[in-house]
Amino acid sequence: ETGVTQTPRHLVMGMTNKKSLKCEQHLGHNAMYWYKQSAKKPLELMFVYNFKEQTENNSVPSRFSPECPNSSHLFLHLHTLQPEDSALYLCASRGSSNYGYTFGSGTRLTVV
Amino acid sequence: DQQVKQNSPSLSVQEGRISILNCDYTNSMFDYFLWYKKYPAEGPTFLISISSIKDKNEDGRFTVFLNKSAKHLSLHIVPSQPGDSAVYFCAAKVTETSYDKVIFGPGTSLSVIP
């Protein structure tokens, strides 16, 4: 356990479904991130939350909707996804005293 | 356009020998560089970092070298062990207006052969 917990670990959803990914950290970190890792591609930054405020939306389609209700929790709401959205979705957090991100184990998403 | 490049998708090294993983970057505004290690079915874990004002940082078997003029950094692992087999991501940090942004390379898969 890294201190960043992601649920579920695996998710299979149809293109018309609505689902949510959850990320939780109790490390006292004040920045949280969503990354996407597709096969044979770099980790792609999707969203940045700094002190619960969204500070970056990296040209992500609106079918992905983040939510950060408090500094310990981060959600990624999914609706009407496409098969090409199938990927590993990683949550990360960072404290103010170092530059090393702490990653969760990820949610392996398959859109059918 | 990839700002952080790892041109070798894979590398195989004999146990006990040195592993050298390379990384190139294009953005001169990067001020901090990091290496992450990732095992299958796990998230990346932070390994070692270096500030842009340094040219070397060492932590046990791991050493990172930075050549700022060439916009190149490398991770040396010596001696390599089978447990080092993983995907290694090079990453670089840039400070935006009010937050830090870390850009990752595509990764290099290292296999250490016993």
Coordinates of N, CA, C and O in Angstrom, one line a residue, chain A residues 9 33 35 37 42-43 45 48 50 55-56 88 90 94 99-101 103-105, chain B residues 2 32 34 36 38 41-44 46 89 93 98-102 104-106:
Chain A
R9 N -10.3 -1.8 -8.7 CA -9.1 -2.1 -9.4 C -9.3 -2.4 -10.9 O -8.5 -2.1 -11.7
Y33 N -4.0 14.2 -8.7 CA -3.9 14.2 -10.1 C -4.6 12.9 -10.7 O -4.6 11.9 -10.0
Y35 N -4.1 10.6 -14.0 CA -3.3 10.3 -15.2 C -4.0 9.1 -15.9 O -4.6 8.2 -15.3
Q37 N -3.0 6.0 -18.6 CA -1.9 5.2 -19.3 C -2.5 4.2 -20.3 O -3.1 3.2 -19.9
P42 N 3.0 7.3 -23.2 CA 3.4 7.9 -21.9 C 2.2 8.1 -21.0 O 1.0 8.1 -21.5
L43 N 2.4 8.2 -19.8 CA 1.4 8.6 -18.9 C 0.9 10.0 -19.3 O 1.7 10.9 -19.4
L45 N -1.3 13.3 -18.4 CA -1.9 14.1 -17.3 C -3.3 14.5 -17.8 O -3.5 15.0 -18.9
V48 N -5.6 18.2 -12.7 CA -4.8 18.5 -11.5 C -5.7 19.3 -10.6 O -6.5 20.2 -11.0
N50 N -5.4 21.3 -6.9 CA -4.5 21.9 -6.0 C -5.3 22.5 -4.9 O -6.0 23.5 -5.1
T55 N -6.9 23.0 -11.2 CA -6.0 24.0 -11.8 C -5.5 23.6 -13.2 O -4.8 24.3 -13.9
E56 N -5.9 22.4 -13.7 CA -5.5 22.0 -15.0 C -6.6 21.0 -15.5 O -7.0 20.1 -14.8
L88 N -5.4 2.2 -18.3 CA -5.2 2.2 -16.9 C -5.3 3.7 -16.4 O -4.6 4.5 -16.9
L90 N -4.7 6.2 -13.4 CA -3.9 6.3 -12.2 C -4.2 7.6 -11.5 O -4.2 8.7 -12.1
R94 N 0.5 14.6 -4.1 CA 1.8 15.2 -3.8 C 1.7 16.1 -2.7 O 0.8 17.0 -2.7
Y99 N 8.9 16.5 -4.4 CA 8.4 16.5 -5.8 C 8.0 15.1 -6.2 O 7.6 14.9 -7.3
G100 N 8.2 14.1 -5.3 CA 7.8 12.8 -5.7 C 6.3 12.5 -5.6 O 5.8 12.7 -4.5
Y101 N 5.7 12.2 -6.6 CA 4.3 11.8 -6.6 C 4.1 10.5 -5.9 O 4.9 9.6 -6.2
F103 N 1.7 7.4 -6.2 CA 0.6 6.9 -7.1 C -0.2 5.8 -6.4 O 0.3 5.0 -5.6
G104 N -1.5 5.7 -6.8 CA -2.3 4.5 -6.5 C -1.9 3.4 -7.4 O -1.1 3.5 -8.4
S105 N -2.6 2.3 -7.2 CA -2.3 1.1 -8.1 C -3.1 1.1 -9.4 O -2.9 0.3 -10.3
Chain B
Q2 N 6.2 15.0 -27.9 CA 6.7 14.5 -26.6 C 7.8 15.4 -26.0 O 8.8 15.6 -26.7
Y32 N 13.2 20.1 -12.5 CA 13.4 18.9 -11.6 C 13.1 17.7 -12.4 O 12.2 17.7 -13.2
L34 N 12.8 13.3 -12.4 CA 12.5 12.2 -11.5 C 12.5 10.9 -12.3 O 12.2 10.9 -13.5
Y36 N 10.8 7.0 -12.0 CA 9.8 6.1 -11.4 C 10.0 4.7 -11.9 O 10.4 4.5 -13.1
K38 N 7.9 1.0 -12.3 CA 6.5 0.4 -12.2 C 6.6 -1.1 -12.5 O 7.1 -1.6 -13.5
A41 N 0.5 -4.3 -12.8 CA -0.6 -4.2 -11.9 C -0.4 -3.3 -10.7 O -1.1 -3.4 -9.7
E42 N 0.6 -2.5 -10.7 CA 0.9 -1.5 -9.6 C 1.1 -0.1 -10.2 O 1.4 0.0 -11.4
G43 N 0.9 0.9 -9.4 CA 1.2 2.2 -9.9 C 2.7 2.5 -9.8 O 3.4 1.8 -9.2
P44 N 3.2 3.5 -10.5 CA 4.6 3.8 -10.5 C 5.0 4.2 -9.1 O 4.2 4.8 -8.3
F46 N 8.1 6.2 -6.9 CA 9.2 7.1 -7.0 C 10.5 6.5 -6.6 O 10.6 5.7 -5.6
F89 N 10.1 4.9 -15.8 CA 9.7 6.2 -16.4 C 10.5 7.3 -16.0 O 10.8 7.5 -14.8
K93 N 9.7 18.0 -14.2 CA 8.7 18.9 -13.6 C 8.9 20.3 -14.1 O 10.0 20.8 -14.3
S98 N 0.6 28.4 -10.6 CA 0.3 28.1 -9.2 C 0.5 26.7 -8.8 O 0.2 26.3 -7.7
Y99 N 1.0 25.9 -9.7 CA 1.2 24.5 -9.3 C 2.3 23.8 -10.2 O 2.7 24.4 -11.1
D100 N 2.7 22.7 -9.7 CA 3.7 21.9 -10.5 C 3.1 20.9 -11.4 O 2.1 20.3 -11.1
K101 N 3.7 20.8 -12.6 CA 3.2 19.8 -13.5 C 4.3 18.8 -13.9 O 5.5 19.3 -14.2
V102 N 4.1 17.6 -13.8 CA 5.1 16.6 -14.1 C 4.7 15.8 -15.4 O 3.6 15.3 -15.5
F104 N 5.6 12.8 -18.0 CA 6.3 11.5 -18.0 C 6.7 11.1 -19.4 O 6.1 11.4 -20.4
G105 N 7.8 10.4 -19.5 CA 8.2 9.7 -20.8 C 7.4 8.4 -20.9 O 6.7 8.0 -20.1
P106 N 7.6 7.7 -22.1 CA 6.9 6.5 -22.4 C 7.3 5.3 -21.6 O 6.6 4.3 -21.6

